[in-house]
mmCIF file of C-alpha atoms and ligand atoms in Angstrom:
data_model
loop_
_atom_site.group_PDB
_atom_site.id
_atom_site.type_symbol
_atom_site.label_atom_id
_atom_site.label_comp_id
_atom_site.label_asym_id
_atom_site.label_seq_id
_atom_site.Cartn_x
_atom_site.Cartn_y
_atom_site.Cartn_z
ATOM 1 C CA MET A 273 0.000 0.000 0.000
ATOM 2 C CA PHE A 274 1.196 3.484 -0.791
ATOM 3 C CA THR A 275 0.413 6.093 1.851
ATOM 4 C CA LYS A 276 2.520 8.998 0.636
ATOM 5 C CA ALA A 277 3.565 10.736 -2.551
ATOM 6 C CA ILE A 278 5.856 13.594 -3.477
ATOM 7 C CA THR A 279 5.056 15.794 -6.481
ATOM 8 C CA LYS A 280 6.562 18.985 -7.852
ATOM 9 C CA LYS A 281 4.615 21.673 -9.676
ATOM 10 C CA PRO A 282 5.481 22.244 -13.321
ATOM 11 C CA CYS A 283 7.513 25.412 -13.900
ATOM 12 C CA LYS A 284 7.052 27.889 -16.746
ATOM 13 C CA ALA A 285 10.406 26.695 -18.148
ATOM 14 C CA LEU A 286 8.643 23.365 -18.816
ATOM 15 C CA ILE A 287 8.408 24.539 -22.411
ATOM 16 C CA ASP A 288 12.167 23.975 -22.616
ATOM 17 C CA GLY A 289 11.972 20.413 -21.275
ATOM 18 C CA ILE A 290 13.954 17.726 -23.081
ATOM 19 C CA SER A 291 11.926 16.111 -25.825
ATOM 20 C CA THR A 292 12.447 13.390 -28.393
ATOM 21 C CA ALA A 293 8.808 13.858 -29.456
ATOM 22 C CA MET A 294 8.326 10.110 -29.015
ATOM 23 C CA PHE A 295 4.883 10.638 -27.464
ATOM 24 C CA GLY A 296 3.660 13.930 -28.880
ATOM 25 C CA GLU A 297 4.697 16.809 -31.041
ATOM 26 C CA GLY A 298 4.787 20.446 -30.034
ATOM 27 C CA THR A 299 5.595 22.585 -27.040
ATOM 28 C CA PRO A 300 3.678 22.068 -23.783
ATOM 29 C CA ILE A 301 1.189 24.770 -22.881
ATOM 30 C CA TYR A 302 2.140 25.760 -19.345
ATOM 31 C CA GLU A 303 -1.372 26.675 -18.142
ATOM 32 C CA ASP A 304 -2.781 23.360 -19.409
ATOM 33 C CA ALA A 305 0.096 21.454 -17.827
ATOM 34 C CA VAL A 306 -0.691 23.095 -14.476
ATOM 35 C CA LYS A 307 -4.367 22.062 -14.771
ATOM 36 C CA GLN A 308 -3.412 18.481 -15.670
ATOM 37 C CA HIS A 309 -0.952 18.402 -12.793
ATOM 38 C CA ASP A 310 -3.547 19.733 -10.322
ATOM 39 C CA LYS A 311 -5.898 16.933 -11.401
ATOM 40 C CA TYR A 312 -3.108 14.376 -11.001
ATOM 41 C CA VAL A 313 -2.383 15.535 -7.451
ATOM 42 C CA ALA A 314 -6.112 15.597 -6.613
ATOM 43 C CA THR A 315 -6.447 12.029 -7.890
ATOM 44 C CA LEU A 316 -3.573 10.794 -5.721
ATOM 45 C CA LYS A 317 -5.267 12.442 -2.734
ATOM 46 C CA GLU A 318 -8.645 10.897 -3.619
ATOM 47 C CA LEU A 319 -6.915 7.525 -3.604
ATOM 48 C CA GLY A 320 -5.811 8.151 -0.048
ATOM 49 C CA LEU A 321 -2.251 9.367 -0.438
ATOM 50 C CA ASP A 322 -0.780 12.118 1.685
ATOM 51 C CA VAL A 323 0.841 14.259 -1.006
ATOM 52 C CA THR A 324 3.835 16.522 -0.360
ATOM 53 C CA GLU A 325 3.596 19.142 -3.085
ATOM 54 C CA LEU A 326 6.898 20.857 -3.870
ATOM 55 C CA GLU A 327 6.974 24.298 -5.429
ATOM 56 C CA ALA A 328 8.012 24.800 -9.042
ATOM 57 C CA ASP A 329 11.712 25.340 -9.700
ATOM 58 C CA GLU A 330 12.354 27.485 -12.781
ATOM 59 C CA ARG A 331 16.011 26.464 -12.893
ATOM 60 C CA TYR A 332 15.080 22.946 -13.981
ATOM 61 C CA PRO A 333 12.614 22.692 -16.903
ATOM 62 C CA ASP A 334 11.993 18.965 -16.317
ATOM 63 C CA SER A 335 11.829 19.087 -12.521
ATOM 64 C CA CYS A 336 8.117 18.197 -12.313
ATOM 65 C CA PHE A 337 9.266 14.687 -13.294
ATOM 66 C CA VAL A 338 10.165 14.083 -9.688
ATOM 67 C CA GLU A 339 10.375 10.305 -10.144
ATOM 68 C CA ASP A 340 13.792 10.628 -11.772
ATOM 69 C CA PRO A 341 16.096 12.176 -9.126
ATOM 70 C CA ALA A 342 15.209 9.636 -6.406
ATOM 71 C CA VAL A 343 14.041 6.066 -5.897
ATOM 72 C CA VAL A 344 12.056 5.507 -2.725
ATOM 73 C CA MET A 345 11.073 2.245 -1.084
ATOM 74 C CA GLU A 346 9.970 1.008 2.307
ATOM 75 C CA ARG A 347 13.385 0.539 3.901
ATOM 76 C CA CYS A 348 15.624 3.121 2.208
ATOM 77 C CA ALA A 349 15.852 5.838 -0.423
ATOM 78 C CA VAL A 350 18.372 6.370 -3.199
ATOM 79 C CA ILE A 351 19.194 9.791 -4.605
ATOM 80 C CA THR A 352 20.039 9.139 -8.240
ATOM 81 C CA ASN A 353 22.455 10.873 -10.579
ATOM 82 C CA PRO A 354 20.447 12.141 -13.573
ATOM 83 C CA ALA A 355 22.382 11.777 -16.784
ATOM 84 C CA THR A 356 21.659 15.053 -18.540
ATOM 85 C CA ASP A 357 23.305 18.354 -17.539
ATOM 86 C CA SER A 358 19.971 20.185 -17.458
ATOM 87 C CA ARG A 359 18.522 17.678 -14.944
ATOM 88 C CA ASN A 360 21.502 16.681 -12.808
ATOM 89 C CA GLY A 361 20.972 19.430 -10.211
ATOM 90 C CA GLU A 362 17.472 18.109 -9.451
ATOM 91 C CA LYS A 363 19.139 15.494 -7.238
ATOM 92 C CA LEU A 364 20.383 18.206 -4.852
ATOM 93 C CA GLU A 365 16.933 19.761 -4.594
ATOM 94 C CA ILE A 366 15.111 16.557 -3.658
ATOM 95 C CA VAL A 367 17.390 15.626 -0.717
ATOM 96 C CA SER A 368 15.787 17.863 1.914
ATOM 97 C CA THR A 369 12.341 16.433 1.104
ATOM 98 C CA ILE A 370 13.581 12.845 1.255
ATOM 99 C CA GLU A 371 15.180 13.659 4.633
ATOM 100 C CA LYS A 372 11.707 14.420 6.010
ATOM 101 C CA PHE A 373 10.717 10.787 5.496
ATOM 102 C CA TYR A 374 13.935 8.807 5.929
ATOM 103 C CA ASP A 375 16.686 8.809 8.517
ATOM 104 C CA LYS A 376 20.078 9.900 7.098
ATOM 105 C CA SER A 377 21.293 6.304 7.604
ATOM 106 C CA GLN A 378 18.627 5.165 5.115
ATOM 107 C CA ILE A 379 19.546 7.618 2.334
ATOM 108 C CA PHE A 380 22.130 6.679 -0.292
ATOM 109 C CA TYR A 381 23.581 8.326 -3.379
ATOM 110 C CA ILE A 382 24.480 7.134 -6.864
ATOM 111 C CA GLU A 383 27.897 8.611 -7.532
ATOM 112 C CA ALA A 384 29.598 9.462 -10.863
ATOM 113 C CA PRO A 385 30.556 7.799 -13.118
ATOM 114 C CA GLY A 386 27.321 5.999 -12.239
ATOM 115 C CA THR A 387 24.167 7.554 -13.675
ATOM 116 C CA MET A 388 20.587 6.620 -12.909
ATOM 117 C CA GLU A 389 17.069 8.022 -13.254
ATOM 118 C CA GLY A 390 14.044 6.663 -11.426
ATOM 119 C CA GLY A 391 12.118 6.143 -14.656
ATOM 120 C CA ASP A 392 14.446 3.217 -15.249
ATOM 121 C CA VAL A 393 13.593 1.487 -11.966
ATOM 122 C CA MET A 394 10.591 -0.835 -11.760
ATOM 123 C CA LYS A 395 9.711 -2.512 -8.467
ATOM 124 C CA VAL A 396 8.077 -5.937 -8.385
ATOM 125 C CA GLY A 397 7.674 -7.022 -4.786
ATOM 126 C CA ASP A 398 11.135 -6.841 -3.247
ATOM 127 C CA HIS A 399 12.879 -6.999 -6.617
ATOM 128 C CA PHE A 400 13.935 -4.067 -8.777
ATOM 129 C CA TYR A 401 14.309 -4.273 -12.538
ATOM 130 C CA VAL A 402 16.757 -1.561 -13.567
ATOM 131 C CA GLY A 403 16.792 -0.432 -17.187
ATOM 132 C CA LEU A 404 20.164 0.156 -18.805
ATOM 133 C CA SER A 405 19.390 3.127 -21.003
ATOM 134 C CA ASP A 406 20.822 6.412 -22.195
ATOM 135 C CA ARG A 407 20.044 7.695 -18.672
ATOM 136 C CA THR A 408 21.079 4.770 -16.435
ATOM 137 C CA ASN A 409 24.421 3.069 -16.930
ATOM 138 C CA ALA A 410 25.838 -0.238 -15.678
ATOM 139 C CA GLU A 411 27.836 1.504 -12.943
ATOM 140 C CA GLY A 412 24.689 3.241 -11.668
ATOM 141 C CA ALA A 413 22.819 -0.064 -11.680
ATOM 142 C CA LYS A 414 25.695 -1.743 -9.804
ATOM 143 C CA GLN A 415 25.763 0.940 -7.119
ATOM 144 C CA PHE A 416 21.987 0.675 -6.791
ATOM 145 C CA ASN A 417 22.252 -3.095 -6.373
ATOM 146 C CA ASP A 418 24.934 -2.703 -3.683
ATOM 147 C CA ILE A 419 22.659 -0.321 -1.775
ATOM 148 C CA VAL A 420 19.346 -2.172 -1.956
ATOM 149 C CA THR A 421 20.749 -5.620 -1.240
ATOM 150 C CA LYS A 422 21.815 -4.328 2.189
ATOM 151 C CA PHE A 423 18.129 -3.834 2.920
ATOM 152 C CA GLY A 424 16.927 -7.235 1.747
ATOM 153 C CA TYR A 425 15.945 -6.251 -1.797
ATOM 154 C CA THR A 426 17.346 -7.683 -5.033
ATOM 155 C CA SER A 427 17.878 -6.130 -8.437
ATOM 156 C CA SER A 428 18.690 -7.106 -11.997
ATOM 157 C CA THR A 429 19.195 -5.189 -15.229
ATOM 158 C CA ILE A 430 17.153 -4.985 -18.423
ATOM 159 C CA PRO A 431 18.455 -3.467 -21.665
ATOM 160 C CA VAL A 432 16.363 -0.501 -22.853
ATOM 161 C CA THR A 433 16.971 -0.119 -26.567
ATOM 162 C CA GLU A 434 13.870 1.640 -27.870
ATOM 163 C CA GLY A 435 13.610 5.024 -26.164
ATOM 164 C CA LEU A 436 13.932 6.881 -22.900
ATOM 165 C CA HIS A 437 13.238 4.918 -19.695
ATOM 166 C CA LEU A 438 12.418 1.297 -18.843
ATOM 167 C CA LYS A 439 8.946 2.174 -17.540
ATOM 168 C CA ASP A 440 7.976 3.644 -20.908
ATOM 169 C CA PHE A 441 8.080 0.104 -22.277
ATOM 170 C CA VAL A 442 7.040 -2.129 -19.394
ATOM 171 C CA ILE A 443 4.937 -1.509 -16.328
ATOM 172 C CA TYR A 444 4.006 -3.873 -13.528
ATOM 173 C CA LEU A 445 0.325 -3.715 -12.600
ATOM 174 C CA GLU A 446 0.616 -6.115 -9.617
ATOM 175 C CA ASN A 447 -1.109 -9.571 -9.541
ATOM 176 C CA ASN A 448 1.677 -10.836 -11.864
ATOM 177 C CA ASN A 449 0.228 -8.675 -14.690
ATOM 178 C CA MET A 450 2.464 -6.564 -16.849
ATOM 179 C CA LEU A 451 1.938 -4.193 -19.788
ATOM 180 C CA VAL A 452 4.756 -4.527 -22.312
ATOM 181 C CA SER A 453 5.896 -3.204 -25.666
ATOM 182 C CA THR A 454 6.432 -5.732 -28.462
ATOM 183 C CA LEU A 455 10.155 -5.721 -27.700
ATOM 184 C CA MET A 456 9.802 -6.079 -23.918
ATOM 185 C CA ASP A 457 7.447 -9.012 -24.520
ATOM 186 C CA LYS A 458 10.543 -10.907 -25.688
ATOM 187 C CA GLU A 459 12.643 -10.005 -22.628
ATOM 188 C CA PRO A 460 13.565 -13.331 -20.957
ATOM 189 C CA SER A 461 13.398 -11.810 -17.457
ATOM 190 C CA PHE A 462 9.665 -11.203 -17.912
ATOM 191 C CA LYS A 463 8.729 -14.634 -19.250
ATOM 192 C CA ASP A 464 6.848 -15.755 -16.118
ATOM 193 C CA PHE A 465 4.591 -12.693 -15.932
ATOM 194 C CA ASN A 466 1.162 -12.438 -17.562
ATOM 195 C CA ARG A 467 2.228 -10.053 -20.300
ATOM 196 C CA PHE A 468 -0.186 -7.861 -22.207
ATOM 197 C CA VAL A 469 1.365 -6.456 -25.363
ATOM 198 C CA ILE A 470 0.293 -2.884 -26.016
ATOM 199 C CA ASP A 471 -0.429 -1.847 -29.578
ATOM 200 C CA PRO A 472 2.512 0.224 -30.916
ATOM 201 C CA ASP A 473 0.142 3.132 -31.607
ATOM 202 C CA GLU A 474 -0.747 3.198 -27.875
ATOM 203 C CA LEU A 475 2.796 2.919 -26.528
ATOM 204 C CA TYR A 476 2.314 5.982 -24.298
ATOM 205 C CA ALA A 477 -0.364 4.128 -22.311
ATOM 206 C CA ILE A 478 2.061 1.447 -21.117
ATOM 207 C CA ASN A 479 3.018 3.916 -18.424
ATOM 208 C CA SER A 480 -0.186 3.399 -16.481
ATOM 209 C CA MET A 481 0.099 3.466 -12.708
ATOM 210 C CA ASN A 482 -1.335 1.282 -9.972
ATOM 211 C CA ILE A 483 -2.228 3.251 -6.856
ATOM 212 C CA ASN A 484 -3.484 0.841 -4.237
ATOM 213 C CA GLY A 485 -5.480 -1.240 -6.717
ATOM 214 C CA THR A 486 -6.812 1.547 -8.939
ATOM 215 C CA ILE A 487 -5.022 2.000 -12.253
ATOM 216 C CA LEU A 488 -4.469 5.514 -13.547
ATOM 217 C CA VAL A 489 -4.498 5.253 -17.347
ATOM 218 C CA PRO A 490 -3.598 7.986 -19.857
ATOM 219 C CA ASP A 491 -6.774 9.238 -21.575
ATOM 220 C CA GLY A 492 -7.170 8.526 -25.276
ATOM 221 C CA TYR A 493 -5.847 4.970 -25.508
ATOM 222 C CA PRO A 494 -8.979 2.786 -25.748
ATOM 223 C CA LYS A 495 -7.271 -0.526 -26.530
ATOM 224 C CA THR A 496 -5.030 -0.301 -23.468
ATOM 225 C CA ARG A 497 -7.927 0.903 -21.341
ATOM 226 C CA LYS A 498 -9.940 -2.172 -22.370
ATOM 227 C CA ILE A 499 -7.070 -4.548 -21.550
ATOM 228 C CA ILE A 500 -6.805 -3.079 -18.064
ATOM 229 C CA GLU A 501 -10.575 -3.002 -17.478
ATOM 230 C CA ASP A 502 -10.922 -6.585 -18.700
ATOM 231 C CA LEU A 503 -8.379 -7.584 -16.040
ATOM 232 C CA GLY A 504 -10.888 -6.275 -13.500
ATOM 233 C CA TYR A 505 -9.041 -3.220 -12.236
ATOM 234 C CA PRO A 506 -10.945 -0.031 -11.454
ATOM 235 C CA ILE A 507 -9.436 2.736 -13.575
ATOM 236 C CA LYS A 508 -9.167 6.508 -13.621
ATOM 237 C CA LEU A 509 -8.441 8.221 -16.921
ATOM 238 C CA MET A 510 -5.839 10.956 -16.705
ATOM 239 C CA ASP A 511 -4.961 13.620 -19.258
ATOM 240 C CA THR A 512 -1.195 14.104 -19.280
ATOM 241 C CA SER A 513 -0.920 15.238 -22.896
ATOM 242 C CA GLU A 514 1.119 18.376 -22.102
ATOM 243 C CA PHE A 515 3.727 16.270 -20.299
ATOM 244 C CA GLY A 516 3.722 13.720 -23.128
ATOM 245 C CA LYS A 517 5.054 16.443 -25.434
ATOM 246 C CA ILE A 518 8.303 16.355 -23.444
ATOM 247 C CA ASP A 519 8.400 12.564 -22.985
ATOM 248 C CA GLY A 520 6.709 12.593 -19.571
ATOM 249 C CA SER A 521 3.941 10.296 -18.438
ATOM 250 C CA LEU A 522 2.113 9.210 -15.291
ATOM 251 C CA THR A 523 4.728 7.608 -13.075
ATOM 252 C CA CYS A 524 7.284 10.365 -13.788
ATOM 253 C CA LEU A 525 5.132 12.920 -12.006
ATOM 254 C CA SER A 526 5.423 11.452 -8.493
ATOM 255 C CA LEU A 527 7.423 9.468 -6.002
ATOM 256 C CA ARG A 528 5.175 6.967 -4.246
ATOM 257 C CA PHE A 529 5.896 5.125 -1.034
HETATM 258 C C1 LIG B 705 13.458 13.998 -19.769
HETATM 259 O O1 LIG B 705 13.813 13.788 -20.931
HETATM 260 O O2 LIG B 705 14.200 13.774 -18.819
HETATM 261 C C2 LIG B 705 12.073 14.540 -19.511
HETATM 262 N N1 LIG B 705 11.692 15.403 -20.570
HETATM 263 C C3 LIG B 705 11.055 13.406 -19.362
HETATM 264 C C4 LIG B 705 11.291 12.564 -18.137
HETATM 265 C C5 LIG B 705 10.281 11.497 -17.968
HETATM 266 N N2 LIG B 705 10.517 10.776 -16.774
HETATM 267 C C6 LIG B 705 10.149 9.529 -16.548
HETATM 268 O O3 LIG B 705 9.644 8.868 -17.451
HETATM 269 N N3 LIG B 705 10.413 9.006 -15.377
#
C-alpha cells in the first residue's frame, strides 16, 4: 500500500523540457500542464495518499518529473544521478524532502561515473528491474544493487533499446500482470509474468500506474484501457498530454511510497 507521494509543480520553463517527441509533437502549454498536474495531485489524494507538493523550480525545466532524481522504497531511499546536464541538479533539490521521510542512515547516493534516473527502476515485490538506457548506466545499476541488497531487496538489469526509460516500455500492474511493448514481450526476465502487449500506436499508455489497486491510465488509448478493465481493475483516466510532449507520463510525475 502506498500512503505517501511527493510531487513537484510544473515550472514555466517546462516549455524547454527535453523532448524526443516520441509521445507527442509540439511545445507544452504551461497553463494546461498546471491544470493536468492539479488533477493528477487531486487524484492521488482521492486515492488516499498524503501528497507533499513541492513548489516549481524554474532552474530545472523537467523538474516536475520528480520520479527521476530519487528512488524511494519502504526501507531506504536512493538519490540518483540524472544523466543530462539540465537535470543533474534536481538530485540536490530533492534531498531535503527525502530527509523528512527517511533517517540519514537510510539515504544513499548514486555517484559518478554511475548515472541513474528513477524512470528506469521498476519494483516488483522486493525486486527491482533496472533499465540500462541512455540515462542509467551499468555503474549506476551496480551501485543501486549494492545499496538495496543491504536492505533485503534484489535487483537485476534490463536493456532498454527503444527510447527513454524502462517504464515507458514495461509496467508492472501487480497480480503478476504486466503491460509490455512488443520488444519487452521478448525479454527473458519477464517470461513468467502475464504479459499484455500494447499496440505500438498506444505505446504511451504502457506507463499506467497502480495506486493501491486503482489504475491511472492515460486518456485517449482505448485498446489499453480495455485490456486493463478486462483484467478487472478499477481505472481513472488521466490527461497528461502536455507532459507527453516532453516525454513525460504518469509515473514520472510522483514518487510513491
Ligand atoms: C526527460 O527527458 O528527462 C524529460 N523530458 C522526461 C522525463 C520522464 N521521466 C520519466 O519517465 N520518469
